[in-house]
Coordinates of C-alpha atoms and ligand atoms in Angstrom, one line a residue:
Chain A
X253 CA 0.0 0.0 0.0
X254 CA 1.7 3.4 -0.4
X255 CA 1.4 6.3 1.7
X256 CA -1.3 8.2 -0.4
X257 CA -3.4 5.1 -0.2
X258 CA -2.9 4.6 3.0
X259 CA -4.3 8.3 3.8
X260 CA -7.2 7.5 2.0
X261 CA -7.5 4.6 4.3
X262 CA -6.3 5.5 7.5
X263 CA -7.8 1.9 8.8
X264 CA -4.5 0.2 6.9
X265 CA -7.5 -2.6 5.9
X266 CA -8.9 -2.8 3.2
X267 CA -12.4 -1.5 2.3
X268 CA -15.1 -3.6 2.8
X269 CA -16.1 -6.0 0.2
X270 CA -12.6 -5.5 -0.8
X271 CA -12.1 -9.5 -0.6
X272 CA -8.2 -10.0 0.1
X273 CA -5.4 -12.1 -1.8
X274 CA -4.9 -14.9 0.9
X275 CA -1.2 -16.2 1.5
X276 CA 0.0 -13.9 -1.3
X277 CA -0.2 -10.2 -1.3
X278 CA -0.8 -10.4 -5.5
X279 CA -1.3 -6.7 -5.4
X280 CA 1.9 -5.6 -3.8
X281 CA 5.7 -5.6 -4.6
X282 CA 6.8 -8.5 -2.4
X283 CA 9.1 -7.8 0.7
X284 CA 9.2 -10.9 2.4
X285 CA 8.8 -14.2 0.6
X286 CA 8.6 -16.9 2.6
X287 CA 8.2 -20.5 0.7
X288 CA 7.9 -24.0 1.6
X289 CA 9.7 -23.6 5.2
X290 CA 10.5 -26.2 7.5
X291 CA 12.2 -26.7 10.6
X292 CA 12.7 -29.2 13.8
X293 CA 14.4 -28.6 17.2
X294 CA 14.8 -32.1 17.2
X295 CA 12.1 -34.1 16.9
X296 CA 9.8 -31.1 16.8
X297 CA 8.5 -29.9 13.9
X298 CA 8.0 -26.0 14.6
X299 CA 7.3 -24.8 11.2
X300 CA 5.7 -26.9 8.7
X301 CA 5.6 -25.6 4.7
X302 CA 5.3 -22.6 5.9
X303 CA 4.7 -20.1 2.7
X304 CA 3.7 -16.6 3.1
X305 CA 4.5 -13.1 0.9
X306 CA 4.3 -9.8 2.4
X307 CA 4.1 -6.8 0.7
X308 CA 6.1 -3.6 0.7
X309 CA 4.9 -1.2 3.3
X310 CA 2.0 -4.6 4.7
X311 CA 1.6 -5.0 7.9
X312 CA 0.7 -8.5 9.2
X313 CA 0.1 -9.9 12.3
X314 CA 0.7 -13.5 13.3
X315 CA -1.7 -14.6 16.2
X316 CA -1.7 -18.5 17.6
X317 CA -1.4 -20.3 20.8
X318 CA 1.4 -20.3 22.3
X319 CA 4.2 -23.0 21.3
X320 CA 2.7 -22.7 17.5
X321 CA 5.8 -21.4 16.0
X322 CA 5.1 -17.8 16.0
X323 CA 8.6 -17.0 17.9
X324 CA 10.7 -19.2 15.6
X325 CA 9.2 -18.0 12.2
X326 CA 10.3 -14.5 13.2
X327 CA 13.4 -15.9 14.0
X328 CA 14.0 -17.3 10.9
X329 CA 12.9 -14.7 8.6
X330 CA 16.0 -12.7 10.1
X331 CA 17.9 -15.9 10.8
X332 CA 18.8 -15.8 14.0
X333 CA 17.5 -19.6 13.6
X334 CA 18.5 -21.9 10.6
X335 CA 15.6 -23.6 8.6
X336 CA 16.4 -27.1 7.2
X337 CA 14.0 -26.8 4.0
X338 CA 12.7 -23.8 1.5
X339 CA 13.9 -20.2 1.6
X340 CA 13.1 -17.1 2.7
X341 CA 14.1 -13.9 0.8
X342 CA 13.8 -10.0 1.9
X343 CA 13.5 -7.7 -1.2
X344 CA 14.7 -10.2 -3.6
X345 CA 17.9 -11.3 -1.6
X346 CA 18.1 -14.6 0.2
X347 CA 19.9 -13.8 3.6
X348 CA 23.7 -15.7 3.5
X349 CA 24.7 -18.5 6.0
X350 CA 26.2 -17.2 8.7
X351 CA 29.1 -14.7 8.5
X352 CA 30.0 -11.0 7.2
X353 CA 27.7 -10.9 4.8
X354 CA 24.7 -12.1 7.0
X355 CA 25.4 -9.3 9.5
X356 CA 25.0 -6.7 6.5
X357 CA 21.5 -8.4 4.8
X358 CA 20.1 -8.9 9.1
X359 CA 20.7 -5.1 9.2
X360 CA 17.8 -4.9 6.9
X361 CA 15.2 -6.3 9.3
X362 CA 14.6 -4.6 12.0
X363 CA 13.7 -7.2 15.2
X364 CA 11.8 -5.7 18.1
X365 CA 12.0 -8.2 21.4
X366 CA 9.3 -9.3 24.2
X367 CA 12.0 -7.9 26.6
X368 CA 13.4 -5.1 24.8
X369 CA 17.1 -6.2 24.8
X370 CA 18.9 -2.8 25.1
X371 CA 22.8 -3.2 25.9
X372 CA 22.5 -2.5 29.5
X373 CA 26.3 -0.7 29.5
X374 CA 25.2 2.2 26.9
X375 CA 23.2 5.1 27.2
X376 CA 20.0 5.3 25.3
X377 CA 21.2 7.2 22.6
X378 CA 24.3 4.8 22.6
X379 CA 22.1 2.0 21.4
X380 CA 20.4 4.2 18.8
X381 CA 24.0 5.0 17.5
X382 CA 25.8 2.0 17.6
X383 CA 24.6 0.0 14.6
X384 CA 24.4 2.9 12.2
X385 CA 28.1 3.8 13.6
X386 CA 29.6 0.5 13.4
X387 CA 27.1 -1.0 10.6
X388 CA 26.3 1.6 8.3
X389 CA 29.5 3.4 8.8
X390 CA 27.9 6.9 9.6
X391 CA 29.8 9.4 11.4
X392 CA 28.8 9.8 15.0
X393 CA 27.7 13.5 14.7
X394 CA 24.7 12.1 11.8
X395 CA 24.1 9.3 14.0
X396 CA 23.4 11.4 17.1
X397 CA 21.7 13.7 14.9
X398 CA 19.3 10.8 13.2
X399 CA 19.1 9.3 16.8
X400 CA 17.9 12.3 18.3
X401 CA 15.2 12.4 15.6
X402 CA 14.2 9.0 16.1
X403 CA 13.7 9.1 20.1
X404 CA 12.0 12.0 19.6
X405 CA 9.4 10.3 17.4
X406 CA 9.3 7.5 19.9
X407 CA 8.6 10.5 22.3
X408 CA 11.3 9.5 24.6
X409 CA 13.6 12.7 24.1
X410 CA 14.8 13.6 27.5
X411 CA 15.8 10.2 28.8
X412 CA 18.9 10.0 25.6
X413 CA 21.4 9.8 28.3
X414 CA 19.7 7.7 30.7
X415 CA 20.7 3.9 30.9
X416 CA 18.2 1.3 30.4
X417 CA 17.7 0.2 33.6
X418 CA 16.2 3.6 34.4
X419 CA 13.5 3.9 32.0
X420 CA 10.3 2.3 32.6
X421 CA 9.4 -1.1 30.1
X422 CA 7.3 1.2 28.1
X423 CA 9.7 3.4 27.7
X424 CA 12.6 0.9 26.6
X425 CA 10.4 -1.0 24.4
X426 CA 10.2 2.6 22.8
X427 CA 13.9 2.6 22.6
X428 CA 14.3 -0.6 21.3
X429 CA 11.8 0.4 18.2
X430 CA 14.0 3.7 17.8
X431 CA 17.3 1.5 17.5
X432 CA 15.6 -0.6 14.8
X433 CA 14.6 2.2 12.6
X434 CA 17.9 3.8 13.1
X435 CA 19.1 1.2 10.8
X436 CA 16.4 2.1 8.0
X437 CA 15.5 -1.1 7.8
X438 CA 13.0 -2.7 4.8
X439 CA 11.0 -4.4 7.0
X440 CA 10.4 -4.9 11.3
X441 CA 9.4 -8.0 13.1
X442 CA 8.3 -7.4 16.4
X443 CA 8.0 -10.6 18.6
X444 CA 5.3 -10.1 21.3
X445 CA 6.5 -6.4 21.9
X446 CA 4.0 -5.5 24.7
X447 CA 4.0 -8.6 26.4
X448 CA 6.4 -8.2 29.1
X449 CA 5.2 -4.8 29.9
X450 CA 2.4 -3.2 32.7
X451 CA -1.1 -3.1 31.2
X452 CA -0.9 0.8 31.4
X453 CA 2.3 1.4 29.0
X454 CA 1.2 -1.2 26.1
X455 CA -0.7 1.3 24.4
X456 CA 2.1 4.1 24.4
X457 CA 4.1 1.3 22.3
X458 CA 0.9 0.1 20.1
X459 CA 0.6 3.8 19.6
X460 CA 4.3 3.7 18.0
X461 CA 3.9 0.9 15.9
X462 CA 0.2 2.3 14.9
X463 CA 2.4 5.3 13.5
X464 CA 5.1 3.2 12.0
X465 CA 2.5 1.4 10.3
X466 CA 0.7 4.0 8.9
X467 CA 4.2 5.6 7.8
X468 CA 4.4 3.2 5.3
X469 CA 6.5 0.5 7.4
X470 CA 6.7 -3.3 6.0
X471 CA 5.8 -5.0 9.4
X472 CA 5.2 -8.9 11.1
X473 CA 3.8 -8.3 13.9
X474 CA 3.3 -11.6 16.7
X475 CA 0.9 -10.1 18.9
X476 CA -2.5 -10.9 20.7
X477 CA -3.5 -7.3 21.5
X478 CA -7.0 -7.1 19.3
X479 CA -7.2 -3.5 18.8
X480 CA -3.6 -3.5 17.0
X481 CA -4.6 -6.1 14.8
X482 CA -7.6 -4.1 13.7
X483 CA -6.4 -0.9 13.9
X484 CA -3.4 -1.4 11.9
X485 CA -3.2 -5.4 10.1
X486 CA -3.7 -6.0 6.8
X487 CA -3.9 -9.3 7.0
X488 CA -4.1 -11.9 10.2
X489 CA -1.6 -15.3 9.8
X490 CA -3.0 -17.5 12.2
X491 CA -0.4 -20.4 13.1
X492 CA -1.2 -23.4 15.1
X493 CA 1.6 -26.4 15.3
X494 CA 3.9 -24.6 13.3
X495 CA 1.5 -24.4 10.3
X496 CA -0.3 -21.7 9.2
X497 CA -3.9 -22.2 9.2
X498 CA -5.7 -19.6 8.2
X499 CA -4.9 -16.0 6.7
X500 CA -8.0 -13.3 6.7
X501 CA -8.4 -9.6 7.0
X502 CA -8.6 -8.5 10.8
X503 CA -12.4 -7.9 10.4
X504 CA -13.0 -11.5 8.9
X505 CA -10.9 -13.2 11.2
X506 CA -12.4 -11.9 14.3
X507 CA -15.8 -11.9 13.3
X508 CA -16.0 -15.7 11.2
X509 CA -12.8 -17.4 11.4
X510 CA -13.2 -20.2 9.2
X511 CA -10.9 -23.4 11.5
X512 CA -12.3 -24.7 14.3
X513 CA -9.1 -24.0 16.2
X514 CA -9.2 -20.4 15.0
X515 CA -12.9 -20.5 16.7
X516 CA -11.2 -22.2 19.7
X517 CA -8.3 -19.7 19.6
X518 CA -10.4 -16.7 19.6
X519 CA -12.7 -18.2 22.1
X520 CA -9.9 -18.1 24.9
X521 CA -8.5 -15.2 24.1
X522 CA -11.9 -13.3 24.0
X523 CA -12.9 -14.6 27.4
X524 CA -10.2 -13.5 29.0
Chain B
X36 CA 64.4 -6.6 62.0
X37 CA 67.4 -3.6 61.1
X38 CA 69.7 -6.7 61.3
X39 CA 67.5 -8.6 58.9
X40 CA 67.1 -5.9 56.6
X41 CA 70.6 -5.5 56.3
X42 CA 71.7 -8.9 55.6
X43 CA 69.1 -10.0 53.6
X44 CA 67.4 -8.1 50.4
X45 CA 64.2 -8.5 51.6
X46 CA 63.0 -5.5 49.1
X47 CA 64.1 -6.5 46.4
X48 CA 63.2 -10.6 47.0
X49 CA 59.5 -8.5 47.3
X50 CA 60.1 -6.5 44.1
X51 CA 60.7 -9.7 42.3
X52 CA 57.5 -11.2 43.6
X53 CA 56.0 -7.9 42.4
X54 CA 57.5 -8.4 39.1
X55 CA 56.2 -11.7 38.5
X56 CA 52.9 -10.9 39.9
X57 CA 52.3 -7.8 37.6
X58 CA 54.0 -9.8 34.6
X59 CA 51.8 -12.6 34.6
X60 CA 48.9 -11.1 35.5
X61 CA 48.9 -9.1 32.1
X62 CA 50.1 -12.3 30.1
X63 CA 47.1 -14.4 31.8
X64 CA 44.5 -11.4 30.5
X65 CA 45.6 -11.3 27.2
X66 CA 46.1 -14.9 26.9
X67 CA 42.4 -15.5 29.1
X68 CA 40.7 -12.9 27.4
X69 CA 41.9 -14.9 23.8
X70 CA 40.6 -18.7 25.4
X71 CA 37.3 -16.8 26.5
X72 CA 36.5 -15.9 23.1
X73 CA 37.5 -19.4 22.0
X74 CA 34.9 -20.8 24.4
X75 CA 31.9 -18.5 23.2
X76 CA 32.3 -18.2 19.7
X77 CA 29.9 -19.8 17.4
X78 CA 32.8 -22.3 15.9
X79 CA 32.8 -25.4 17.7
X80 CA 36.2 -26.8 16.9
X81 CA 37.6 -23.1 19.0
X82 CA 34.8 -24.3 21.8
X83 CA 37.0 -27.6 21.7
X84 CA 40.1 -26.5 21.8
X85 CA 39.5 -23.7 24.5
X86 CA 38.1 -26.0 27.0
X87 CA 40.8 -28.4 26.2
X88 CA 43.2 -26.1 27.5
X89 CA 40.9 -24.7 30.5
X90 CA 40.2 -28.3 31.6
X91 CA 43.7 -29.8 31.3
X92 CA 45.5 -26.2 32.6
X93 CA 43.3 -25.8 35.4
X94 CA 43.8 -29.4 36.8
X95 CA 47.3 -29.6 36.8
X96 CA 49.3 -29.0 39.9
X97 CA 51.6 -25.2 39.3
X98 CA 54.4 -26.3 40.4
X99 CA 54.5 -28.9 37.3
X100 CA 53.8 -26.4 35.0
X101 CA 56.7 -24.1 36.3
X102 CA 59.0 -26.9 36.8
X103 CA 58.2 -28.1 33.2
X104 CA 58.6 -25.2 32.1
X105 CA 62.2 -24.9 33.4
X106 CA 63.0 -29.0 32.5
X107 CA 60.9 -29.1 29.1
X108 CA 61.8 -25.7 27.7
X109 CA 64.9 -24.6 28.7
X110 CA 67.0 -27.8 29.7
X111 CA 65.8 -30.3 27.0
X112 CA 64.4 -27.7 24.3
X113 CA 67.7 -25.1 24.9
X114 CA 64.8 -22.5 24.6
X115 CA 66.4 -19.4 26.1
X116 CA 65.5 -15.4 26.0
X117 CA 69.1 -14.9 27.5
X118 CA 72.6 -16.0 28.5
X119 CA 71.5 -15.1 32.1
X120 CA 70.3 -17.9 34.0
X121 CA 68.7 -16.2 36.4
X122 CA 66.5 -14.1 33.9
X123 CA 65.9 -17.0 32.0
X124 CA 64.1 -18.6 35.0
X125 CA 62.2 -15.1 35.3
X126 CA 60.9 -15.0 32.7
X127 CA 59.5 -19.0 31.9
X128 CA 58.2 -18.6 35.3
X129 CA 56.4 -15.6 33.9
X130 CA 55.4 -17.6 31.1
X131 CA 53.9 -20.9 32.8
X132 CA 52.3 -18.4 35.5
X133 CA 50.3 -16.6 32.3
X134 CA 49.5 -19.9 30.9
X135 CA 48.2 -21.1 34.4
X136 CA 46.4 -18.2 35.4
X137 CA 44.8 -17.8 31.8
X138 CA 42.8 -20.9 32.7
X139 CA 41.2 -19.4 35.6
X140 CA 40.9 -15.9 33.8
X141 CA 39.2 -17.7 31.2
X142 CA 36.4 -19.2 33.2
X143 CA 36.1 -15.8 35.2
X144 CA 35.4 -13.8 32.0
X145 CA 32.9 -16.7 31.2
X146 CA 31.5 -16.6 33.7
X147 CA 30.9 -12.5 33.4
X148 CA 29.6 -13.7 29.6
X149 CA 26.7 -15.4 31.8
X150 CA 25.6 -12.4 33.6
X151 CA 24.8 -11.0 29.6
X152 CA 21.5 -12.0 28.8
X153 CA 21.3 -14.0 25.7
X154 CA 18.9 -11.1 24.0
X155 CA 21.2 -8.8 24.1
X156 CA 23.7 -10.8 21.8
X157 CA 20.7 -11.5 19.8
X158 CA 20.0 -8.0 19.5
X159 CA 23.5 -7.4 18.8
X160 CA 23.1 -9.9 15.5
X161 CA 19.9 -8.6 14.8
X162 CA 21.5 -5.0 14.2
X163 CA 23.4 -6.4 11.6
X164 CA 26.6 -6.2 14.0
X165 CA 29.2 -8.9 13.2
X166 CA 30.4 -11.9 15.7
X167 CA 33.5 -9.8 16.5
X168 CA 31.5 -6.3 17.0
X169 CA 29.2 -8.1 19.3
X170 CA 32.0 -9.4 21.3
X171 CA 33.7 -5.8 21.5
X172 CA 30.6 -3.8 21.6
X173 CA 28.1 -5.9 23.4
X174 CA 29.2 -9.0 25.4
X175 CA 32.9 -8.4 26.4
X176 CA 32.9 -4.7 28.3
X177 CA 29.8 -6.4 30.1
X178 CA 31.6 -9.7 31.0
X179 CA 34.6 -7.5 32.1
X180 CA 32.5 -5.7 34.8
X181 CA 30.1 -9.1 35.5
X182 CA 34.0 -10.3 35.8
X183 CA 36.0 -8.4 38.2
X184 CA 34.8 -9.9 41.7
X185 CA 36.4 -13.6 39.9
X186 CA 39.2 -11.9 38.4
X187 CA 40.3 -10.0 41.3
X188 CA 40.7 -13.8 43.1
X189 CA 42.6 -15.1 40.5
X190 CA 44.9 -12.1 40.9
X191 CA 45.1 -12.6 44.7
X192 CA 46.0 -16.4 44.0
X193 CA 48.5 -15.4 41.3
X194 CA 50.1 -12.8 43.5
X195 CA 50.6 -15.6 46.3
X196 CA 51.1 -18.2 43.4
X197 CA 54.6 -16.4 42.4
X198 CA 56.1 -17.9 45.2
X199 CA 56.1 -21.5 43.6
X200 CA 58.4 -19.7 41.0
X201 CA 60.8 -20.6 43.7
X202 CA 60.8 -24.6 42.2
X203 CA 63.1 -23.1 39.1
X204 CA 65.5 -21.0 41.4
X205 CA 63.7 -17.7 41.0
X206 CA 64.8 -15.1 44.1
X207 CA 61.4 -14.2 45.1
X208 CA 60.5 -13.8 48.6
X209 CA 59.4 -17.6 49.7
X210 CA 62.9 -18.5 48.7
X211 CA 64.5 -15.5 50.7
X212 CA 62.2 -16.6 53.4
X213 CA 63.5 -20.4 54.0
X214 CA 66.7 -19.0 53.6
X215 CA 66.5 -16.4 56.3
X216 CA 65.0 -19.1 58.4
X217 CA 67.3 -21.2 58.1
X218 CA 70.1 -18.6 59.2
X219 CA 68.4 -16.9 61.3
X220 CA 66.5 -19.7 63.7
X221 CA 66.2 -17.3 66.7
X222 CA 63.9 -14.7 64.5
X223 CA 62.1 -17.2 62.6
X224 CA 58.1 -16.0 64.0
X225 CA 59.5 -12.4 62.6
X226 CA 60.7 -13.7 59.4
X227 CA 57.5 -15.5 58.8
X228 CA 54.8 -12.3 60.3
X229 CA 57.3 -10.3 57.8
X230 CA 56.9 -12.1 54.9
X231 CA 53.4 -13.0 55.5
X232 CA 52.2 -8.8 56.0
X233 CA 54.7 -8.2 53.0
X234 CA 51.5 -10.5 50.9
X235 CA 49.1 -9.0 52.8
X236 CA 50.1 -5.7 52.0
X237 CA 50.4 -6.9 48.3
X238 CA 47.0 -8.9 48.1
X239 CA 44.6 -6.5 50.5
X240 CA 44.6 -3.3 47.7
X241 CA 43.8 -5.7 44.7
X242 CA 40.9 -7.3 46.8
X243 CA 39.3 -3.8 48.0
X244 CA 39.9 -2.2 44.1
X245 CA 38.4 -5.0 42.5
X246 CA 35.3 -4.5 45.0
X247 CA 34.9 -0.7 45.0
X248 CA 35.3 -1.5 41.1
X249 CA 32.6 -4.0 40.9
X250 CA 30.2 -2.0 42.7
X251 CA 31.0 1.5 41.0
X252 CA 30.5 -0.4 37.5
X253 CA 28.3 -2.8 38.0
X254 CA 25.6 -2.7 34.8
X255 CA 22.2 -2.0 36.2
X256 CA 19.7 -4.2 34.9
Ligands
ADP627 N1 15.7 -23.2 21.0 C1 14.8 -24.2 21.1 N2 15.1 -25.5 21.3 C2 14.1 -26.4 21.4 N3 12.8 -26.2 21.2 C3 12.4 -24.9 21.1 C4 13.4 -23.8 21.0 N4 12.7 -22.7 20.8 C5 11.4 -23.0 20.7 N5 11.2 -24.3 20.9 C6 9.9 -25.0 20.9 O1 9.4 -24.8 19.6 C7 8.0 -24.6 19.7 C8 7.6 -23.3 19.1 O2 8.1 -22.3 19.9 P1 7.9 -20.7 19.6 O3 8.3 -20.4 18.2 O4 8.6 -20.0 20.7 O5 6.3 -20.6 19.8 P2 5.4 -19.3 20.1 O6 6.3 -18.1 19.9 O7 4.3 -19.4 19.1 O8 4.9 -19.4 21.5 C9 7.7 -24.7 21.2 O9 7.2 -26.0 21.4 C10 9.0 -24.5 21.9 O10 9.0 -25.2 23.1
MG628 MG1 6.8 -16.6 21.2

């Protein structure tokens, strides 16, 4: 979707009626191709055939029990796990085994953590600056200078020579969004972003990744927070057992998923 | 204790001790810090080799390795820095001190590694950082500070640990010390409270740094 169309339709979803391209997004450039995926930890098959296109500047959300593989696809789609079977490529590229070249394609895909991750030893606007510094080769003064600008736009300005320990979850998950985009990445996964945090700061990092989203971003989001998915999702990816079983608009999904354990899914979630 | 003094160089048996103390003690970082990064990289024939060495270092006795070092390398191998015996000796007791110590510096840096949590080397990757800039960026300056409590015991055991240099004929201070005892029966309980403050006085300021250290840069988590 590009950013004029997305003004037009502030939702991010499409209109209604609008009857969506299923595991491929047919109308878009493809961003992340994911085909015919599989992978074991041991005996365990976590992701089965998995195949799934996003689309340049899409934003999908992965929803599924937990243990269904959500964690590990993300994982694999920036390969901090190996897959046995079928590739994955970002913008055309197939990311390298491990090694220099690896580092430079991962520096493409921005990964957002359940618990934030920020290098406890650097100041806030340390961990903004250190991969464009050390990975993109910028000088420190642009750095600080694009830095500044990002934390600003993740509204935590004032705290940029704070440490991590002294910012509150919300704030750090903020952070940690900031030190993704610092690397202009093409696309973010975010990996249960608001789980770990106090009910009263998730929507101060939804609210971020709302705006990210409507900006244009290429994002997987693993979430269960409903109103994100609605707000901002173009498509759900529902995954149970490491397969995916279901892909829908947000609106179609949560009002007549078609599985039964989609129906069971949403059943326990919406109880809660 | 004028009397000893005079007789016997007591200062400079202790500045020898002092040398082979502050020696080592950088050899067994550098060579440490290089088997710690053997022993958490991602290639596992470096794992192998790493805890080789830890495991086989660790568990035998010093004074082998010094004598060894003395026997293997400079009587049967002729391997010699100098002409001068006595320097020779120095500096292979230097030598099998670093590799020693290296062992223990090894596990005390891995164990500083541990206090990193694993997300933030995966945040590191995920960055696009390489293996090396994670370890230079990310995981080492947080496994130095994690470290320093460990690493200061391994310098208090290395500082008293010079004294087995004495195997190979090295003048340090334990060597002075049965020396003077055996001269010098009547003062042996001062020869032996001397010696014994002289470590103190050595081993007490590396003990209460490496504390005030560990506290003033401990990484808040
Ligand atoms: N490193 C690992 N080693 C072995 N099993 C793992 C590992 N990581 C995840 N698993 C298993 O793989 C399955 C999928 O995990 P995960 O991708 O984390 O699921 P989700 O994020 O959907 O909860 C789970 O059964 C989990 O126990
Ligand atoms: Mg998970």
């Amino acid at each position: 979707m590009t950013e004029a169309a997305r003004d037009q339709n502030p939702t991010g979803r499409p209109a209604e009626g609008d009857e969506p391209p299923l595991a491929a997004a047919s109308t878009k450039e493809p961003m992340v191709v994911i085909t015919g995926v599989n992978k074991h930890f041991g005996d365990l098959h976590v992701l089965r055939d998995i195949d799934l296109t996003v689309g340049r500047g899409e934003v999908v959300v992965v929803l599924g029990p937990s243990g269904s593989g959500k964690s590990t696809l993300c994982r694999t789609i920036n390969r901090l796990e190996a897959y046995e079977s079928g590739s994955i490529t970002i913008d055309g590229k197939t990311l390298p085994d491990e090694g220099k070249a690896l580092a430079q394609l991962r520096a493409d895909v921005g990964m957002v953590f359940q618990s934030f991750n920020l290098f406890a030893h650097k100041t806030i606007l340390e961990n903004v600056t250190l991969g464009p510094m050390k990975v993109r080769k910028k000088s420190k003064a642009e750095a600080e200078a694009k830095a500044r600008e990002l934390l600003a736009r993740v509204g935590v300005t004032t705290q940029a020579d704070k440490y991590p320990a002294q910012l509150s979850g919300g704030q750090q998950q903020r952070v940690a969004i900031a030190r993704s985009l610092a690397m202009e990445p093409k696309v973010m996964l975010f990996d249960e972003p608001t789980s770990a945090l106090d009910p009263e700061m998730v929507n101060e990092v939804l609210d971020v990744m709302t705006s990210l989203a409507r900006s244009g971003m290429t994002m997987i989001v693993v979430t269960h927070e409903m109103g994100f998915a609605r707000r901002a999702a173009d498509r759900v990816v529902f995954m149970a057992d490491g397969e995916i079983v279901e892909v829908a608009t947000p609106a179609t999904f949560f009002t007549s998923p078609r599985s039964n354990r989609a129906k069971d899914f949403l059943g326990k979630i919406l109880s809660h | 204790m004028g009397e000893l003094f005079a007789s016997y160089n007591i200062l400079g048996a202790f500045g020898l001790t002092i040398l082979l103390a502050v020696f080592s003690a950088i050899g067994s970082l550098l060579i440490g810090t290089v088997v710690a990064i053997m022993r958490v990289s991602p290639i596992d024939f470096l794992n192998k080799v790493g805890a080789f060495y830890v495991n086989i270092v660790r568990n035998t006795p010093l004074t082998l390795i010094i004598v060894f070092c003395n026997i293997g390398f400079i009587v049967n191998l002729g391997m010699s820095f100098t002409n001068d015996i006595a320097r020779n000796n120095i500096i292979w007791a230097i030598i099998g001190l670093s590799f020693y110590h290296a062992a223990f510096v090894c596990e005390a840096l891995r164990s500083g590694v541990n206090t990193v949590p694993v997300g933030q080397a995966e945040a590191a990757r995920s960055i696009g950082l390489t293996f090396s800039q994670s370890l230079s960026e990310v995981l080492l300056p947080q496994a130095f500070r994690g470290a320093i409590t460990p690493l200061g015991n391994t310098l208090i055991a290395l500082t008293k640990n010079t004294t087995v240099a004495t195997a190979i004929g090295v003048a340090e201070i334990s060597g002075l010390m049965k020396e003077m005892m055996e001269f010098r029966a009547d003062l042996i309980i001062v020869i032996f409270l001397l010696v014994a403050i002289g470590f103190v006085i050595l081993t007490l300021p590396i003990g209460i740094l490496t504390t005030r250290l560990s506290t003033k840069l401990a990484v808040k988590r």
